[in-house]
C-alpha cells in the first residue's frame, strides 16, 4: 500500500556531509521526499519526539545526542514506505547492519547511527504530525 514514514538524518550524518548520499538511496528505492526541514532540536523537542523511550537506560544519551547538532527531517512516501525505509537503514546497531545499508555505510555506534525511521505505520503518523502540519506535505 502507499504509505508515509518519518525519516531523520541524525547529527552524526549531517556532520559527515552525507545528506545527499542518503537522499539518493531513498529516491533510488522509489521513496519520494514529500516534506523536509533542517532543524537543531532543543532538548525538549528531542525528549518529546522520543517520549516512547523515556524509561529506557539510553534515553538521556539519546536526547543529548539528538540535540547536539542539526538534523534533517523528511517525510518519505511510497509503496510500503515504512518497511522499505527500514530495509534501507539496516539494523539499529551499525555493527549488525547488513552490508550496503545506510547504517553499515555511514555509522559506527548504536547511539550515533546516522538515521531514524518510523517502526510502524501507526508511529509514522504520530511522528510526521510531531514535525509537520498537513499543509507542509507535498504529495505528487
Ligand atoms: P532510533 O531508531 O532513532 O530510536 C531510538 C534510538 O536509541 C536508536 O535509534 C538508537 O540510536 C538509540 N539506542 C541506543 N541504545 C539503544 C538500544 N540498546 N536499543 C535501541 N536503541 C538504542
PDB file of C-alpha atoms and ligand atoms in Angstrom:
ATOM      1  CA  UNK A   1       0.000   0.000   0.000  1.00  0.00           C
ATOM      2  CA  UNK A   2       1.062   3.626  -0.467  1.00  0.00           C
ATOM      3  CA  UNK A   3       2.487   4.735   2.880  1.00  0.00           C
ATOM      4  CA  UNK A   4       4.284   7.635   4.503  1.00  0.00           C
ATOM      5  CA  UNK A   5       7.069   7.377   7.048  1.00  0.00           C
ATOM      6  CA  UNK A   6       9.175   9.824   9.035  1.00  0.00           C
ATOM      7  CA  UNK A   7      12.913   9.833   8.464  1.00  0.00           C
ATOM      8  CA  UNK A   8      15.573  11.777  10.374  1.00  0.00           C
ATOM      9  CA  UNK A   9      19.175  12.131   9.273  1.00  0.00           C
ATOM     10  CA  UNK A  10      20.877  12.408  12.662  1.00  0.00           C
ATOM     11  CA  UNK A  11      23.573  14.902  13.764  1.00  0.00           C
ATOM     12  CA  UNK A  12      26.445  12.483  13.023  1.00  0.00           C
ATOM     13  CA  UNK A  13      25.428  12.009   9.370  1.00  0.00           C
ATOM     14  CA  UNK A  14      24.646  15.712   8.866  1.00  0.00           C
ATOM     15  CA  UNK A  15      28.135  16.490  10.240  1.00  0.00           C
ATOM     16  CA  UNK A  16      29.664  13.935   7.810  1.00  0.00           C
ATOM     17  CA  UNK A  17      28.016  15.809   4.926  1.00  0.00           C
ATOM     18  CA  UNK A  18      26.154  12.788   3.538  1.00  0.00           C
ATOM     19  CA  UNK A  19      22.579  14.170   3.364  1.00  0.00           C
ATOM     20  CA  UNK A  20      22.662  13.949  -0.432  1.00  0.00           C
ATOM     21  CA  UNK A  21      24.005  10.408  -0.497  1.00  0.00           C
ATOM     22  CA  UNK A  22      21.250   9.292   1.871  1.00  0.00           C
ATOM     23  CA  UNK A  23      18.551  11.139  -0.106  1.00  0.00           C
ATOM     24  CA  UNK A  24      19.834   9.395  -3.228  1.00  0.00           C
ATOM     25  CA  UNK A  25      19.243   5.996  -1.594  1.00  0.00           C
ATOM     26  CA  UNK A  26      15.657   6.962  -0.747  1.00  0.00           C
ATOM     27  CA  UNK A  27      14.991   8.118  -4.306  1.00  0.00           C
ATOM     28  CA  UNK A  28      16.614   5.096  -5.956  1.00  0.00           C
ATOM     29  CA  UNK A  29      14.403   2.863  -3.775  1.00  0.00           C
ATOM     30  CA  UNK A  30      11.293   4.606  -5.077  1.00  0.00           C
ATOM     31  CA  UNK A  31      10.624   6.722  -1.995  1.00  0.00           C
ATOM     32  CA  UNK A  32       9.629  10.341  -2.659  1.00  0.00           C
ATOM     33  CA  UNK A  33      10.573  13.157  -0.281  1.00  0.00           C
ATOM     34  CA  UNK A  34       7.267  14.992   0.162  1.00  0.00           C
ATOM     35  CA  UNK A  35       8.396  17.317   3.001  1.00  0.00           C
ATOM     36  CA  UNK A  36      11.723  18.227   4.589  1.00  0.00           C
ATOM     37  CA  UNK A  37      13.265  20.595   7.097  1.00  0.00           C
ATOM     38  CA  UNK A  38      16.631  21.063   8.749  1.00  0.00           C
ATOM     39  CA  UNK A  39      16.417  21.811  12.451  1.00  0.00           C
ATOM     40  CA  UNK A  40      18.616  21.937  15.525  1.00  0.00           C
ATOM     41  CA  UNK A  41      16.313  20.230  18.031  1.00  0.00           C
ATOM     42  CA  UNK A  42      16.066  21.616  21.544  1.00  0.00           C
ATOM     43  CA  UNK A  43      16.396  19.138  24.381  1.00  0.00           C
ATOM     44  CA  UNK A  44      12.621  19.428  24.914  1.00  0.00           C
ATOM     45  CA  UNK A  45      11.871  18.688  21.258  1.00  0.00           C
ATOM     46  CA  UNK A  46      14.109  15.613  21.318  1.00  0.00           C
ATOM     47  CA  UNK A  47      12.552  14.416  24.586  1.00  0.00           C
ATOM     48  CA  UNK A  48       9.055  14.833  23.151  1.00  0.00           C
ATOM     49  CA  UNK A  49       9.924  13.009  19.952  1.00  0.00           C
ATOM     50  CA  UNK A  50      11.441  10.037  21.811  1.00  0.00           C
ATOM     51  CA  UNK A  51       8.894  10.062  24.685  1.00  0.00           C
ATOM     52  CA  UNK A  52       8.167   6.371  23.937  1.00  0.00           C
ATOM     53  CA  UNK A  53      11.737   5.576  25.136  1.00  0.00           C
ATOM     54  CA  UNK A  54      11.548   7.670  28.344  1.00  0.00           C
ATOM     55  CA  UNK A  55      12.092   4.709  30.687  1.00  0.00           C
ATOM     56  CA  UNK A  56      14.958   3.207  28.699  1.00  0.00           C
ATOM     57  CA  UNK A  57      18.506   3.375  30.096  1.00  0.00           C
ATOM     58  CA  UNK A  58      19.776   5.086  26.939  1.00  0.00           C
ATOM     59  CA  UNK A  59      17.139   7.865  26.976  1.00  0.00           C
ATOM     60  CA  UNK A  60      19.341  10.669  28.337  1.00  0.00           C
ATOM     61  CA  UNK A  61      22.216   9.916  25.998  1.00  0.00           C
ATOM     62  CA  UNK A  62      19.767   9.713  23.090  1.00  0.00           C
ATOM     63  CA  UNK A  63      18.236  13.113  23.869  1.00  0.00           C
ATOM     64  CA  UNK A  64      21.676  14.639  24.395  1.00  0.00           C
ATOM     65  CA  UNK A  65      22.911  13.320  21.049  1.00  0.00           C
ATOM     66  CA  UNK A  66      19.810  14.236  19.056  1.00  0.00           C
ATOM     67  CA  UNK A  67      20.003  17.836  20.279  1.00  0.00           C
ATOM     68  CA  UNK A  68      23.799  18.094  19.784  1.00  0.00           C
ATOM     69  CA  UNK A  69      23.633  19.458  16.225  1.00  0.00           C
ATOM     70  CA  UNK A  70      21.288  19.981  13.279  1.00  0.00           C
ATOM     71  CA  UNK A  71      19.235  17.098  11.881  1.00  0.00           C
ATOM     72  CA  UNK A  72      17.482  16.728   8.518  1.00  0.00           C
ATOM     73  CA  UNK A  73      13.875  15.629   8.909  1.00  0.00           C
ATOM     74  CA  UNK A  74      11.816  14.283   5.993  1.00  0.00           C
ATOM     75  CA  UNK A  75       8.571  12.563   5.144  1.00  0.00           C
ATOM     76  CA  UNK A  76       9.026   9.713   2.663  1.00  0.00           C
ATOM     77  CA  UNK A  77       6.135   8.421   0.575  1.00  0.00           C
ATOM     78  CA  UNK A  78       5.956   5.235  -1.464  1.00  0.00           C
ATOM     79  CA  UNK A  79       4.784   1.626  -1.621  1.00  0.00           C
ATOM     80  CA  UNK A  80       5.385   0.034   1.806  1.00  0.00           C
ATOM     81  CA  UNK A  81       7.419   3.111   2.787  1.00  0.00           C
ATOM     82  CA  UNK A  82       7.769   2.126   6.469  1.00  0.00           C
ATOM     83  CA  UNK A  83       9.360  -1.271   5.786  1.00  0.00           C
ATOM     84  CA  UNK A  84      11.250  -0.109   2.707  1.00  0.00           C
ATOM     85  CA  UNK A  85      12.924   2.690   4.683  1.00  0.00           C
ATOM     86  CA  UNK A  86      13.812   0.260   7.466  1.00  0.00           C
ATOM     87  CA  UNK A  87      15.429  -2.058   4.920  1.00  0.00           C
ATOM     88  CA  UNK A  88      17.485   0.829   3.556  1.00  0.00           C
ATOM     89  CA  UNK A  89      18.572   1.838   7.083  1.00  0.00           C
ATOM     90  CA  UNK A  90      19.671  -1.598   8.287  1.00  0.00           C
ATOM     91  CA  UNK A  91      19.795  -2.795  11.894  1.00  0.00           C
ATOM     92  CA  UNK A  92      19.732  -0.214  14.729  1.00  0.00           C
ATOM     93  CA  UNK A  93      23.260  -1.242  15.710  1.00  0.00           C
ATOM     94  CA  UNK A  94      25.536  -0.449  12.728  1.00  0.00           C
ATOM     95  CA  UNK A  95      27.772  -3.366  13.719  1.00  0.00           C
ATOM     96  CA  UNK A  96      24.834  -5.672  12.954  1.00  0.00           C
ATOM     97  CA  UNK A  97      23.600  -3.793   9.899  1.00  0.00           C
ATOM     98  CA  UNK A  98      23.707  -5.657   6.564  1.00  0.00           C
ATOM     99  CA  UNK A  99      26.339  -4.523   4.040  1.00  0.00           C
ATOM    100  CA  UNK A 100      25.103  -1.771   1.754  1.00  0.00           C
ATOM    101  CA  UNK A 101      22.621  -0.347   4.240  1.00  0.00           C
ATOM    102  CA  UNK A 102      22.779   3.284   5.365  1.00  0.00           C
ATOM    103  CA  UNK A 103      23.872   2.403   8.887  1.00  0.00           C
ATOM    104  CA  UNK A 104      26.534  -0.053   7.704  1.00  0.00           C
ATOM    105  CA  UNK A 105      27.945   2.550   5.323  1.00  0.00           C
ATOM    106  CA  UNK A 106      27.653   5.776   7.341  1.00  0.00           C
ATOM    107  CA  UNK A 107      27.531   4.899  11.076  1.00  0.00           C
ATOM    108  CA  UNK A 108      29.707   3.251  13.691  1.00  0.00           C
ATOM    109  CA  UNK A 109      27.827   3.185  17.001  1.00  0.00           C
ATOM    110  CA  UNK A 110      24.288   2.387  18.147  1.00  0.00           C
ATOM    111  CA  UNK A 111      23.973   5.892  19.615  1.00  0.00           C
ATOM    112  CA  UNK A 112      25.209   7.783  16.579  1.00  0.00           C
ATOM    113  CA  UNK A 113      23.565   5.560  13.967  1.00  0.00           C
ATOM    114  CA  UNK A 114      23.035   8.064  11.129  1.00  0.00           C
ATOM    115  CA  UNK A 115      19.274   7.745  10.647  1.00  0.00           C
ATOM    116  CA  UNK A 116      15.941   7.255  12.363  1.00  0.00           C
ATOM    117  CA  UNK A 117      12.889   5.748  10.677  1.00  0.00           C
ATOM    118  CA  UNK A 118       9.389   5.112  11.977  1.00  0.00           C
ATOM    119  CA  UNK A 119       8.949   1.489  13.101  1.00  0.00           C
ATOM    120  CA  UNK A 120       5.238   1.156  12.245  1.00  0.00           C
ATOM    121  CA  UNK A 121       2.537   2.875  10.197  1.00  0.00           C
ATOM    122  CA  UNK A 122       0.865   3.972  13.419  1.00  0.00           C
ATOM    123  CA  UNK A 123       4.037   5.578  14.794  1.00  0.00           C
ATOM    124  CA  UNK A 124       4.756   7.098  11.386  1.00  0.00           C
ATOM    125  CA  UNK A 125       1.541   9.126  11.581  1.00  0.00           C
ATOM    126  CA  UNK A 126       2.396  10.304  15.110  1.00  0.00           C
ATOM    127  CA  UNK A 127       5.990  11.177  14.198  1.00  0.00           C
ATOM    128  CA  UNK A 128       5.029  13.006  10.977  1.00  0.00           C
ATOM    129  CA  UNK A 129       2.492  15.101  12.905  1.00  0.00           C
ATOM    130  CA  UNK A 130       5.153  15.920  15.525  1.00  0.00           C
ATOM    131  CA  UNK A 131       7.228  17.817  12.942  1.00  0.00           C
ATOM    132  CA  UNK A 132       4.930  18.724  10.045  1.00  0.00           C
ATOM    133  CA  UNK A 133       1.497  20.252   9.573  1.00  0.00           C
ATOM    134  CA  UNK A 134      -0.631  18.731   6.783  1.00  0.00           C
ATOM    135  CA  UNK A 135      -0.152  21.870   4.653  1.00  0.00           C
ATOM    136  CA  UNK A 136       3.616  21.259   4.659  1.00  0.00           C
ATOM    137  CA  UNK A 137       3.217  17.859   2.930  1.00  0.00           C
ATOM    138  CA  UNK A 138       3.581  17.951  -0.855  1.00  0.00           C
ATOM    139  CA  UNK A 139       2.493  14.565  -2.269  1.00  0.00           C
ATOM    140  CA  UNK A 140       2.624  14.260  -6.057  1.00  0.00           C
TER     141      UNK A 140
HETATM  142  P1  LIG B   1      16.263   5.217  16.675  1.00  0.00           P
HETATM  143  O1  LIG B   1      15.676   4.410  15.587  1.00  0.00           O
HETATM  144  O2  LIG B   1      16.389   6.677  16.441  1.00  0.00           O
HETATM  145  O3  LIG B   1      15.383   5.004  18.000  1.00  0.00           O
HETATM  146  C1  LIG B   1      15.922   5.162  19.287  1.00  0.00           C
HETATM  147  C2  LIG B   1      17.417   5.274  19.297  1.00  0.00           C
HETATM  148  O4  LIG B   1      18.041   4.993  20.536  1.00  0.00           O
HETATM  149  C3  LIG B   1      18.001   4.255  18.347  1.00  0.00           C
HETATM  150  O5  LIG B   1      17.721   4.647  17.029  1.00  0.00           O
HETATM  151  C4  LIG B   1      19.466   4.258  18.773  1.00  0.00           C
HETATM  152  O6  LIG B   1      20.213   5.269  18.113  1.00  0.00           O
HETATM  153  C5  LIG B   1      19.393   4.617  20.261  1.00  0.00           C
HETATM  154  N1  LIG B   1      19.798   3.498  21.120  1.00  0.00           N
HETATM  155  C6  LIG B   1      20.845   3.487  21.972  1.00  0.00           C
HETATM  156  N2  LIG B   1      20.931   2.325  22.615  1.00  0.00           N
HETATM  157  C7  LIG B   1      19.912   1.548  22.166  1.00  0.00           C
HETATM  158  C8  LIG B   1      19.482   0.221  22.445  1.00  0.00           C
HETATM  159  N3  LIG B   1      20.107  -0.567  23.336  1.00  0.00           N
HETATM  160  N4  LIG B   1      18.393  -0.246  21.779  1.00  0.00           N
HETATM  161  C9  LIG B   1      17.736   0.531  20.888  1.00  0.00           C
HETATM  162  N5  LIG B   1      18.097   1.797  20.591  1.00  0.00           N
HETATM  163  C10 LIG B   1      19.184   2.298  21.211  1.00  0.00           C
END
